[in-house]
PDB file of C-alpha atoms in Angstrom:
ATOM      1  CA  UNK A   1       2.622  19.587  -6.811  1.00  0.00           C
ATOM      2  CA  UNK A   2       1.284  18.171 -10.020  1.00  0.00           C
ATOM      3  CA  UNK A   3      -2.576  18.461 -11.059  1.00  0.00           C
ATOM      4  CA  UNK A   4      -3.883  16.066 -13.114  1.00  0.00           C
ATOM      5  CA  UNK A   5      -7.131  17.045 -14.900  1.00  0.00           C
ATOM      6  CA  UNK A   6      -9.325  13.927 -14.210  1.00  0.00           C
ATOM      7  CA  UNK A   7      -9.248  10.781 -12.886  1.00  0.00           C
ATOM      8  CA  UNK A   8     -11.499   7.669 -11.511  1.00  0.00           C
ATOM      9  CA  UNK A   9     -13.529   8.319  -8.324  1.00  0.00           C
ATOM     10  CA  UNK A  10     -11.151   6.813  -5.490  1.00  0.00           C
ATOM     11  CA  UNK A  11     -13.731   4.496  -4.498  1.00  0.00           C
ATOM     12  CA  UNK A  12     -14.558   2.214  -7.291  1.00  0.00           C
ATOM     13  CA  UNK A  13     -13.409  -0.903  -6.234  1.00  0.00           C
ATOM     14  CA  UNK A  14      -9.908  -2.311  -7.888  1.00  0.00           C
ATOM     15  CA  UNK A  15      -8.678  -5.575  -9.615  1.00  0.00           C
ATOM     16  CA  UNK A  16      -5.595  -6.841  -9.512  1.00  0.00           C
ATOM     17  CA  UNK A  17      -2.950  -4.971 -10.249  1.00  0.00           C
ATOM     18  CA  UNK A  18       0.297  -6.066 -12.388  1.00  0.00           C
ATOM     19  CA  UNK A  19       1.702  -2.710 -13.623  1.00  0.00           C
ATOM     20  CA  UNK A  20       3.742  -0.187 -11.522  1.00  0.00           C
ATOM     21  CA  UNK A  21       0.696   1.706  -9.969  1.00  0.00           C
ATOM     22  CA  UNK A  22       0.104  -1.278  -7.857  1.00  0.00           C
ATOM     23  CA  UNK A  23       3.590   0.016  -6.410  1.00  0.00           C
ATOM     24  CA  UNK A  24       1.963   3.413  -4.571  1.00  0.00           C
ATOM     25  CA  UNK A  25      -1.527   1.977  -3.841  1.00  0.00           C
ATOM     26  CA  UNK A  26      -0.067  -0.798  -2.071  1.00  0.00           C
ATOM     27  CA  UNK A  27       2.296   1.679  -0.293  1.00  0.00           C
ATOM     28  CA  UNK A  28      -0.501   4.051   0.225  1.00  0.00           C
ATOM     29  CA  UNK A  29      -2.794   1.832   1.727  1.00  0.00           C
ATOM     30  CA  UNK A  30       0.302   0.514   4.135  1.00  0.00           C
ATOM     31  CA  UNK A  31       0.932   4.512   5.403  1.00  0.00           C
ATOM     32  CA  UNK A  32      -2.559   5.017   6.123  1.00  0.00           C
ATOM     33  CA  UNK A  33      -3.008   2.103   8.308  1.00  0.00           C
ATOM     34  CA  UNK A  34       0.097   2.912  10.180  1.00  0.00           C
ATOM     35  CA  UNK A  35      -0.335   6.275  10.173  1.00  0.00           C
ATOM     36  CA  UNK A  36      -3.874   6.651  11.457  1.00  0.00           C
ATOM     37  CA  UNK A  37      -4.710   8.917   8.271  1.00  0.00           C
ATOM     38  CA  UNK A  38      -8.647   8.343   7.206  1.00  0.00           C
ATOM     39  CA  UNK A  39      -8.824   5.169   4.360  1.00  0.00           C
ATOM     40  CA  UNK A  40      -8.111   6.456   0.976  1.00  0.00           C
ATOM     41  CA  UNK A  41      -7.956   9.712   1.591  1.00  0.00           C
ATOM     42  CA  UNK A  42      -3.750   9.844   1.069  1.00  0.00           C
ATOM     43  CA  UNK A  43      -4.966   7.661  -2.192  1.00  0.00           C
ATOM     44  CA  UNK A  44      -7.471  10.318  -3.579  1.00  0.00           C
ATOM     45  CA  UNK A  45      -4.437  12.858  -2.901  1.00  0.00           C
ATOM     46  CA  UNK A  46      -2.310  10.953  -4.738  1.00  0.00           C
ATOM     47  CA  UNK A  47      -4.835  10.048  -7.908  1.00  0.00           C
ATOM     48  CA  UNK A  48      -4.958  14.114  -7.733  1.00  0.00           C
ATOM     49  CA  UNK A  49      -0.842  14.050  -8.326  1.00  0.00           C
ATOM     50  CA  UNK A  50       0.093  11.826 -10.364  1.00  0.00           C
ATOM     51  CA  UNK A  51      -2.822   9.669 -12.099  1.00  0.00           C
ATOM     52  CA  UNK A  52      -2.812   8.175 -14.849  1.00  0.00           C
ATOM     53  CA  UNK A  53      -4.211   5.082 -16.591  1.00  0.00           C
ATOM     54  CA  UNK A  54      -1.404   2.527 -15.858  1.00  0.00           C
ATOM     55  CA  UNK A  55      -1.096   0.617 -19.657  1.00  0.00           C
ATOM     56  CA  UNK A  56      -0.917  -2.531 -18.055  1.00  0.00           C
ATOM     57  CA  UNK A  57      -4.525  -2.518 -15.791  1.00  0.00           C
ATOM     58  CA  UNK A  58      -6.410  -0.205 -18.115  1.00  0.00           C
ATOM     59  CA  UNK A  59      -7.174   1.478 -14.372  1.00  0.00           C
ATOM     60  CA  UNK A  60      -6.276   5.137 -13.456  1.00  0.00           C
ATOM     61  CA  UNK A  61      -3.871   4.897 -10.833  1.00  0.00           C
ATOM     62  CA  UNK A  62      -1.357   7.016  -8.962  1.00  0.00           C
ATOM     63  CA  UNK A  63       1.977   6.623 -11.295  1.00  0.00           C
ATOM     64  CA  UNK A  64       5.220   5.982  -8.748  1.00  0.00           C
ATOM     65  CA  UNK A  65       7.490   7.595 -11.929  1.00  0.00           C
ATOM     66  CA  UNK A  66       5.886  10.846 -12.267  1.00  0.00           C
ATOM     67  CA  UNK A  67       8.018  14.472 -12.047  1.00  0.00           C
ATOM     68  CA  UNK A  68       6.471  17.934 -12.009  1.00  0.00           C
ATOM     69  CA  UNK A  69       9.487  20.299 -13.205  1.00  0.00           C
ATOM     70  CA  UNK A  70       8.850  23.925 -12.737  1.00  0.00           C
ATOM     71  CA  UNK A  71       5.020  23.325 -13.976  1.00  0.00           C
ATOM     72  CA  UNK A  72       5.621  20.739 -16.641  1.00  0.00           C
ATOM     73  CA  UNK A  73       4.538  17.104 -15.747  1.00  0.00           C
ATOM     74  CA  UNK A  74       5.989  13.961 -17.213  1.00  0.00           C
ATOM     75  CA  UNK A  75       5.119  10.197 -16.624  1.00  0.00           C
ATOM     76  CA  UNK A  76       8.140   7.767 -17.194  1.00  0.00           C
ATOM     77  CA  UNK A  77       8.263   4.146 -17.784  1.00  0.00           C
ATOM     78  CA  UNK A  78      10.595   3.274 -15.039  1.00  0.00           C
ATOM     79  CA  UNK A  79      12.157   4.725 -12.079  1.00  0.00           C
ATOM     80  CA  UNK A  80      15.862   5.013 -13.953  1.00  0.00           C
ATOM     81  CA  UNK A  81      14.753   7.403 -16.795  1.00  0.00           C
ATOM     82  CA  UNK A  82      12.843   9.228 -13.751  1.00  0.00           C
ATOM     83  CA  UNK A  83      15.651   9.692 -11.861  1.00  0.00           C
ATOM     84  CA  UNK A  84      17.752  10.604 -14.947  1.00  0.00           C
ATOM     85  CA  UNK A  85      15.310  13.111 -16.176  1.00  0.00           C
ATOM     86  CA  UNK A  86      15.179  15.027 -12.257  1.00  0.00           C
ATOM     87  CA  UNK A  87      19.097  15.144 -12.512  1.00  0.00           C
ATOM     88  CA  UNK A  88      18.690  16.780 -15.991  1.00  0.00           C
ATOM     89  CA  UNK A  89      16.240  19.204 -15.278  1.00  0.00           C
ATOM     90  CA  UNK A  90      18.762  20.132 -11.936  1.00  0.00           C
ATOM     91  CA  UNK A  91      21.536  20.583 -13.456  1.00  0.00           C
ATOM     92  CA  UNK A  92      19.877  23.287 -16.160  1.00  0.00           C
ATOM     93  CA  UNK A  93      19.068  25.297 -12.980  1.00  0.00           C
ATOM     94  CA  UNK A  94      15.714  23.827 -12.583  1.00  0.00           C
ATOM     95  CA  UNK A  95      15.031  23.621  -8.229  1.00  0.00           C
ATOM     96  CA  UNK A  96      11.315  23.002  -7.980  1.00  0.00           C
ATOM     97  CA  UNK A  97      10.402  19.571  -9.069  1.00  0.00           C
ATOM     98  CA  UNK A  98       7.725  17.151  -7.400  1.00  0.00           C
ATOM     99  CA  UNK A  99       8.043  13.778  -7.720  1.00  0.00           C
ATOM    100  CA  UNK A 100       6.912   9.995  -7.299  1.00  0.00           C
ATOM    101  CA  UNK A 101       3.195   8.522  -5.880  1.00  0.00           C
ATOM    102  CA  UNK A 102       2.284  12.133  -3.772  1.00  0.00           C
ATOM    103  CA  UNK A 103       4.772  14.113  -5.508  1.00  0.00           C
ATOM    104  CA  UNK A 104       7.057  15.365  -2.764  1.00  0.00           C
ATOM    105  CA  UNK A 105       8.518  18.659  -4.216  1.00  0.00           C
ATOM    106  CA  UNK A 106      12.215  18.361  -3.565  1.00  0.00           C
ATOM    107  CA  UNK A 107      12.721  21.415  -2.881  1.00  0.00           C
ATOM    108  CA  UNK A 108      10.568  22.428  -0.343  1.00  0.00           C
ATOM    109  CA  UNK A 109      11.079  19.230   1.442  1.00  0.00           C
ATOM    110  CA  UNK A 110      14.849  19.155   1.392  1.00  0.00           C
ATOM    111  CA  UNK A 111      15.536  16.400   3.918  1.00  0.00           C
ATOM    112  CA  UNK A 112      12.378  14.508   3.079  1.00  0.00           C
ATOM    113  CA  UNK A 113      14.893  11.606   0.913  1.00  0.00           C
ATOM    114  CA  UNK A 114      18.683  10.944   1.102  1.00  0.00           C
ATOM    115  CA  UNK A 115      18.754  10.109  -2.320  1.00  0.00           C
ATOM    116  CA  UNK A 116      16.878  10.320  -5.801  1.00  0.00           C
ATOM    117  CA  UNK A 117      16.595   6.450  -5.239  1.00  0.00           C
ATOM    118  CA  UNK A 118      14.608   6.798  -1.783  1.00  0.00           C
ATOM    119  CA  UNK A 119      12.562   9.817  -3.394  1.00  0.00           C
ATOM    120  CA  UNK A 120      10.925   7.174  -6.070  1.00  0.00           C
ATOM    121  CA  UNK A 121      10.810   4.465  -3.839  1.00  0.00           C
ATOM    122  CA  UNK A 122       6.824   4.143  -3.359  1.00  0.00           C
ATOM    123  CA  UNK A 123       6.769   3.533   0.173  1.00  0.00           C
ATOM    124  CA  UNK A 124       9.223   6.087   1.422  1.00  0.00           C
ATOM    125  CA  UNK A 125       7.457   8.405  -0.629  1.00  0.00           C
ATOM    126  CA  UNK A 126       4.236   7.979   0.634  1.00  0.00           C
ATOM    127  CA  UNK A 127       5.380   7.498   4.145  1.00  0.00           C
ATOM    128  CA  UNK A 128       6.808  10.585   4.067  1.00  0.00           C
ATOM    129  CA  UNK A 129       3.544  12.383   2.599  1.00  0.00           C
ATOM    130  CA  UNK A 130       1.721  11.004   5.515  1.00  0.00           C
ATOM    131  CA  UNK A 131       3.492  12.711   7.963  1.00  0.00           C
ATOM    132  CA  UNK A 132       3.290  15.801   6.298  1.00  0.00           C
ATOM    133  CA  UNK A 133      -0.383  15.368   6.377  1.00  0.00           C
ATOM    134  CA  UNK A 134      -0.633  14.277   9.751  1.00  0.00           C
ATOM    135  CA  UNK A 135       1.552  17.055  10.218  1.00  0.00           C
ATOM    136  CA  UNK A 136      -1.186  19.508   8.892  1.00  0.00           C
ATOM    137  CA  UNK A 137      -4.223  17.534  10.175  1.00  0.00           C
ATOM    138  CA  UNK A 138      -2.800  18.630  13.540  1.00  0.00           C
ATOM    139  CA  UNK A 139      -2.863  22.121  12.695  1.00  0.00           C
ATOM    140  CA  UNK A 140      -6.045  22.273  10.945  1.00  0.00           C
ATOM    141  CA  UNK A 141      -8.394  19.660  12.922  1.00  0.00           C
ATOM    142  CA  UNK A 142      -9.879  19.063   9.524  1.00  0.00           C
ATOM    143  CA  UNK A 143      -9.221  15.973   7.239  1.00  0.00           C
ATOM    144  CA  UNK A 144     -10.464  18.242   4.800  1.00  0.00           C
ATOM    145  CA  UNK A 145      -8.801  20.775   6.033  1.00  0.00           C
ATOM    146  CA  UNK A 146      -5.244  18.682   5.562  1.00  0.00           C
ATOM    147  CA  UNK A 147      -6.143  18.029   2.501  1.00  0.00           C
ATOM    148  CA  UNK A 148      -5.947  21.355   1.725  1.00  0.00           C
ATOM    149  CA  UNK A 149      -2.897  22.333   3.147  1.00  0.00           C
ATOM    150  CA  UNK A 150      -0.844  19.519   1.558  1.00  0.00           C
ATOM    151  CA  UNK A 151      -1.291  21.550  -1.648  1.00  0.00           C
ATOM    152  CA  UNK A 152      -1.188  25.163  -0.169  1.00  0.00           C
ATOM    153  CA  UNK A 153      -2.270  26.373   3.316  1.00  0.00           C
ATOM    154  CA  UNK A 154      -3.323  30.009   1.521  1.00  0.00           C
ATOM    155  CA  UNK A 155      -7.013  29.067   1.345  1.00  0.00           C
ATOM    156  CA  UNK A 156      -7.694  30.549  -2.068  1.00  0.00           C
ATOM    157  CA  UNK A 157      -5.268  28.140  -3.342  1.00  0.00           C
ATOM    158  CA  UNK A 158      -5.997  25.315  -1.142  1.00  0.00           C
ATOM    159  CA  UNK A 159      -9.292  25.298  -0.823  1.00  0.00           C
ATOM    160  CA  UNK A 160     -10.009  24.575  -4.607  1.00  0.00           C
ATOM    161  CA  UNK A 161      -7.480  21.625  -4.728  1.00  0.00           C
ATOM    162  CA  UNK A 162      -9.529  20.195  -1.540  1.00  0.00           C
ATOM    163  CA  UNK A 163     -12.476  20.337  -3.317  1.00  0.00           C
ATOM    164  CA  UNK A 164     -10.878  17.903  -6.279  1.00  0.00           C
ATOM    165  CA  UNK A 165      -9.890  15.497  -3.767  1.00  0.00           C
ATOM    166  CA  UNK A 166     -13.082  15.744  -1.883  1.00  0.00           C
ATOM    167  CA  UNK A 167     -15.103  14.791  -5.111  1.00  0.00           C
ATOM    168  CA  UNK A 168     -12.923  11.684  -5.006  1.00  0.00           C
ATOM    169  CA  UNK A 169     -12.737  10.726  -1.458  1.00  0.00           C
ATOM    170  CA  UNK A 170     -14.955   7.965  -0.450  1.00  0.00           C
ATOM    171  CA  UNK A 171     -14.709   9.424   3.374  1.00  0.00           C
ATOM    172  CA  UNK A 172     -15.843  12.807   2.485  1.00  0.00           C
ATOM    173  CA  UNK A 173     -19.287  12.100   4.178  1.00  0.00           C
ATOM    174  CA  UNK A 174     -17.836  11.147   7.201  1.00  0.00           C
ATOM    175  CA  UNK A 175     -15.183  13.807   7.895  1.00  0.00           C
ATOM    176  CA  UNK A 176     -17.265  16.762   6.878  1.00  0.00           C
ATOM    177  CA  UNK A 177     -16.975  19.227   4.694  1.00  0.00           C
ATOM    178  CA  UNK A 178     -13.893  21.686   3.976  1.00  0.00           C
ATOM    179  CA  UNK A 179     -13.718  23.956   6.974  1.00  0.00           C
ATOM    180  CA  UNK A 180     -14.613  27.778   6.558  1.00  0.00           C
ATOM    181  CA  UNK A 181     -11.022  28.594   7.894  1.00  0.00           C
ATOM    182  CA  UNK A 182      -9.456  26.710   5.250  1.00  0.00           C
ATOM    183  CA  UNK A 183     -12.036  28.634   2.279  1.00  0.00           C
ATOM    184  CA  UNK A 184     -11.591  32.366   1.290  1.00  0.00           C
ATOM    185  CA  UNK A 185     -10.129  34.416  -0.823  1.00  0.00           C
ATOM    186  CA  UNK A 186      -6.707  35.209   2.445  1.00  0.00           C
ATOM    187  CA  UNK A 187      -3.582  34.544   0.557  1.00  0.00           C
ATOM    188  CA  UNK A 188      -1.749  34.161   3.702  1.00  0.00           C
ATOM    189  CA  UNK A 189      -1.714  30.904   5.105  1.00  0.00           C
ATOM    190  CA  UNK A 190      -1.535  29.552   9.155  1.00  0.00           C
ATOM    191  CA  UNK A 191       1.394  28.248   9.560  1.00  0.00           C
ATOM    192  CA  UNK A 192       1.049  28.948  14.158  1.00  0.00           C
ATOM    193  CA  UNK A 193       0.370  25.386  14.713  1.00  0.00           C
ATOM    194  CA  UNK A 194       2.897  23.323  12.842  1.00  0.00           C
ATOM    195  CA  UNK A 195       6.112  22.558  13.969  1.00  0.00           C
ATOM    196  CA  UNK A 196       9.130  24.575  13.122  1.00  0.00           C
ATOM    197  CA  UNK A 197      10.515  22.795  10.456  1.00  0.00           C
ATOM    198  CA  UNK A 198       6.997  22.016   8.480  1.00  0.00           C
ATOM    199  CA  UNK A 199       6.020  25.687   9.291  1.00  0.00           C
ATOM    200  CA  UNK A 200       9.210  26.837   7.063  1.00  0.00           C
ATOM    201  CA  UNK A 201       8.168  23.651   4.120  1.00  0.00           C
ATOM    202  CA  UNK A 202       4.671  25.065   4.190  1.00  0.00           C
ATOM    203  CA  UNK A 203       5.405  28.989   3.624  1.00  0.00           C
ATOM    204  CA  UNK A 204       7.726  27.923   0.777  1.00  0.00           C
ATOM    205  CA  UNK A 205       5.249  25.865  -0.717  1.00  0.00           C
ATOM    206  CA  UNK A 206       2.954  28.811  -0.538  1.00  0.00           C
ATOM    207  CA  UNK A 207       5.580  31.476  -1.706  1.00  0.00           C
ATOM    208  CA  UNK A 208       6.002  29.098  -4.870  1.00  0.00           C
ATOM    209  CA  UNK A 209       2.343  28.342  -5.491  1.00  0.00           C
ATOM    210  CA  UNK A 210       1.700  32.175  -5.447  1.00  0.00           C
ATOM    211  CA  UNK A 211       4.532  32.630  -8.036  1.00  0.00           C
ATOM    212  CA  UNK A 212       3.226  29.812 -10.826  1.00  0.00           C
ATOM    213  CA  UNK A 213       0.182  31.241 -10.116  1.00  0.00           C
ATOM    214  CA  UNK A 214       1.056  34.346 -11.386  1.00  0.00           C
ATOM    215  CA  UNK A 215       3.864  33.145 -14.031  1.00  0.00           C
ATOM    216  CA  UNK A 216       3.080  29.939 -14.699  1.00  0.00           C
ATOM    217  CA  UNK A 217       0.238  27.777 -16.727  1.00  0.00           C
ATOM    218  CA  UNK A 218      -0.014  24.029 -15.522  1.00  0.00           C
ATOM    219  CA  UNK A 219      -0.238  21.734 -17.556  1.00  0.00           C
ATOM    220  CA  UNK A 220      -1.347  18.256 -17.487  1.00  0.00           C
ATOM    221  CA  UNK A 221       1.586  15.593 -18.105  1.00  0.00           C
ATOM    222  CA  UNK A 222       2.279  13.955 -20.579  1.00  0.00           C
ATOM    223  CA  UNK A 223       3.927  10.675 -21.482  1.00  0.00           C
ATOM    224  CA  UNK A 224       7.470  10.357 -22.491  1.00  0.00           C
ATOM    225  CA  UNK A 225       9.414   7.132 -22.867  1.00  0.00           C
ATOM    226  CA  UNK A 226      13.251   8.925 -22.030  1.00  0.00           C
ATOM    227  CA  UNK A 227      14.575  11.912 -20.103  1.00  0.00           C
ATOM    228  CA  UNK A 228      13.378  14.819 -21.933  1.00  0.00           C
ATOM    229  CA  UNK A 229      16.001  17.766 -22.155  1.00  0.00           C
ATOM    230  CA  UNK A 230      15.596  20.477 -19.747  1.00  0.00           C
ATOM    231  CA  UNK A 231      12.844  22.760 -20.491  1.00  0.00           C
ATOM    232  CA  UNK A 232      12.417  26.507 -19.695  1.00  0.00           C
ATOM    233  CA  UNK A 233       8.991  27.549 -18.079  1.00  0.00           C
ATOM    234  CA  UNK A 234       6.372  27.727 -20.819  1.00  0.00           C
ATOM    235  CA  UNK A 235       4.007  31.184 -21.367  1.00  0.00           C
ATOM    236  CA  UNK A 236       0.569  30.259 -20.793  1.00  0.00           C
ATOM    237  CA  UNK A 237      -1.350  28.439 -23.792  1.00  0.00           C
ATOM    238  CA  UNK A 238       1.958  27.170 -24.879  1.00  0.00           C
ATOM    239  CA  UNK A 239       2.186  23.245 -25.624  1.00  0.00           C
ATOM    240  CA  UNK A 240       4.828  20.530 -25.755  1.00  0.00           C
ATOM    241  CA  UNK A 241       4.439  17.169 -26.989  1.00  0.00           C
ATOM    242  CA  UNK A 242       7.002  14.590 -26.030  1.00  0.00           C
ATOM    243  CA  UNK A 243       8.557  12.672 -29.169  1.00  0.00           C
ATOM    244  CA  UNK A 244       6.109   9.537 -29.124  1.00  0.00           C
ATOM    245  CA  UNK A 245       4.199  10.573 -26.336  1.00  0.00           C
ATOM    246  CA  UNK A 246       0.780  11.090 -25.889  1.00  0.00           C
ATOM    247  CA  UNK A 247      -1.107  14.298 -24.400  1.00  0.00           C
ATOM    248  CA  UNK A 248      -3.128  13.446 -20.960  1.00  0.00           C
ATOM    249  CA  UNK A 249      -6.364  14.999 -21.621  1.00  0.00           C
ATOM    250  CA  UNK A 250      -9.626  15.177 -19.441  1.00  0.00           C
ATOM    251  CA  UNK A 251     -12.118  12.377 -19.329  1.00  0.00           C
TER     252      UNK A 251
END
């Protein structure tokens, strides 16, 4: 799943919106109300994923056209050149690619859309990311807890994701801190509690987070007005700059 560097503290309070991020907070806020899922907690998730100051509001919001490809983030303008630039980066051989609001990584959630269409469609994106949270808040008892395993259940991993939506969370107060099973250096994660078919999406998520950890430098995204061309994984320190695009940095 993609990490941005920084971003606004989830709780600040929000004018109107006119630009696409108003897409995946209004979805957002629509899933956690029908979903029973803490308020703004699936929102300070998703500022973690894909944030980034929508041009229009001057506001940093989650961005409904954002792709992480095999480490490399991108913000598009619009959902076609997203969609184009995930069937590009497929058909070089690339398989692990987040994408949208909560960036859904397609392949370990391989029924989770019926189409690229669905998969960038704000509200079946983020309904579908609150049921894999509710999914995990089941097997952790810990909003905090899920938090952590919607990025990896391996605590060493998890845990410090947690703590950058945490810092964000307006609700943090109220649903405790991260739980001690969920911290820890055990690269192994739980998987006992969660059903079958999220049991097998979670160890693959861990299995890949353990390999970019060891292969892979993230990078923040950056901003690209067309479907790049496919592009290999990048040693660490390397950097790419998109032609007319502009480097996400923190602050």
């Amino acid at each position: 799943m993609l990490l941005v560097p920084s971003f606004e503290a989830a709780s600040q309070p929000a004018p109107p919106l006119l630009g696409p991020g108003n897409l995946c907070l209004t979805a957002i806020e629509a899933a956690e109300r029908g979903s029973g899922i803490p308020a703004q907690l699936l929102r300070s998730i998703a500022l973690v994923e894909s944030g980034r100051v929508d041009p229009i509001s001057g506001r940093r919001v989650p961005w409904p056209w954002t792709i992480n490809a095999a480490g490399a983030g991108y913000y598009f303008e619009n959902k076609d050149e997203a969609i184009a630039a995930v069937r590009r980066f497929q058909a070089s051989g690339i398989r692990s690619i987040d994408v949208g609001c909560a960036q859904v990584n397609l392949q370990h959630h391989p029924t989770a859309f019926p189409s690229l269409d669905a998969a960038f469609d704000p509200q079946i994106n983020v309904t579908y990311a609150a049921r894999f949270l509710n999914a995990l808040y089941q097997t952790t008892g810990s909003w905090p807890g899920a938090a952590a395993g919607y990025h990896s259940m391996a605590r060493g991993i998890g845990s410090a994701y947690a703590e950058r939506v945490l810092a964000i969370w307006p609700g943090r107060s109220q649903y405790g801190v991260l739980p001690a099973a969920s911290r820890g250096p055990n690269p192994v994660g739980d998987y006992s509690n969660l059903t079958p078919a999220f049991a097998r999406i979670a160890r693959r998520i861990d299995e890949d987070r353990a390999l970019q950890t060891r292969t892979v430098a993230l990078r923040a995204p950056v901003w690209i007005n067309r479907p790049p061309a496919p592009i290999p994984v990048l040693p660490p320190g390397s950097r790419r700059f998109a032609q007319r695009g502009q480097q996400v940095r923190p602050g």
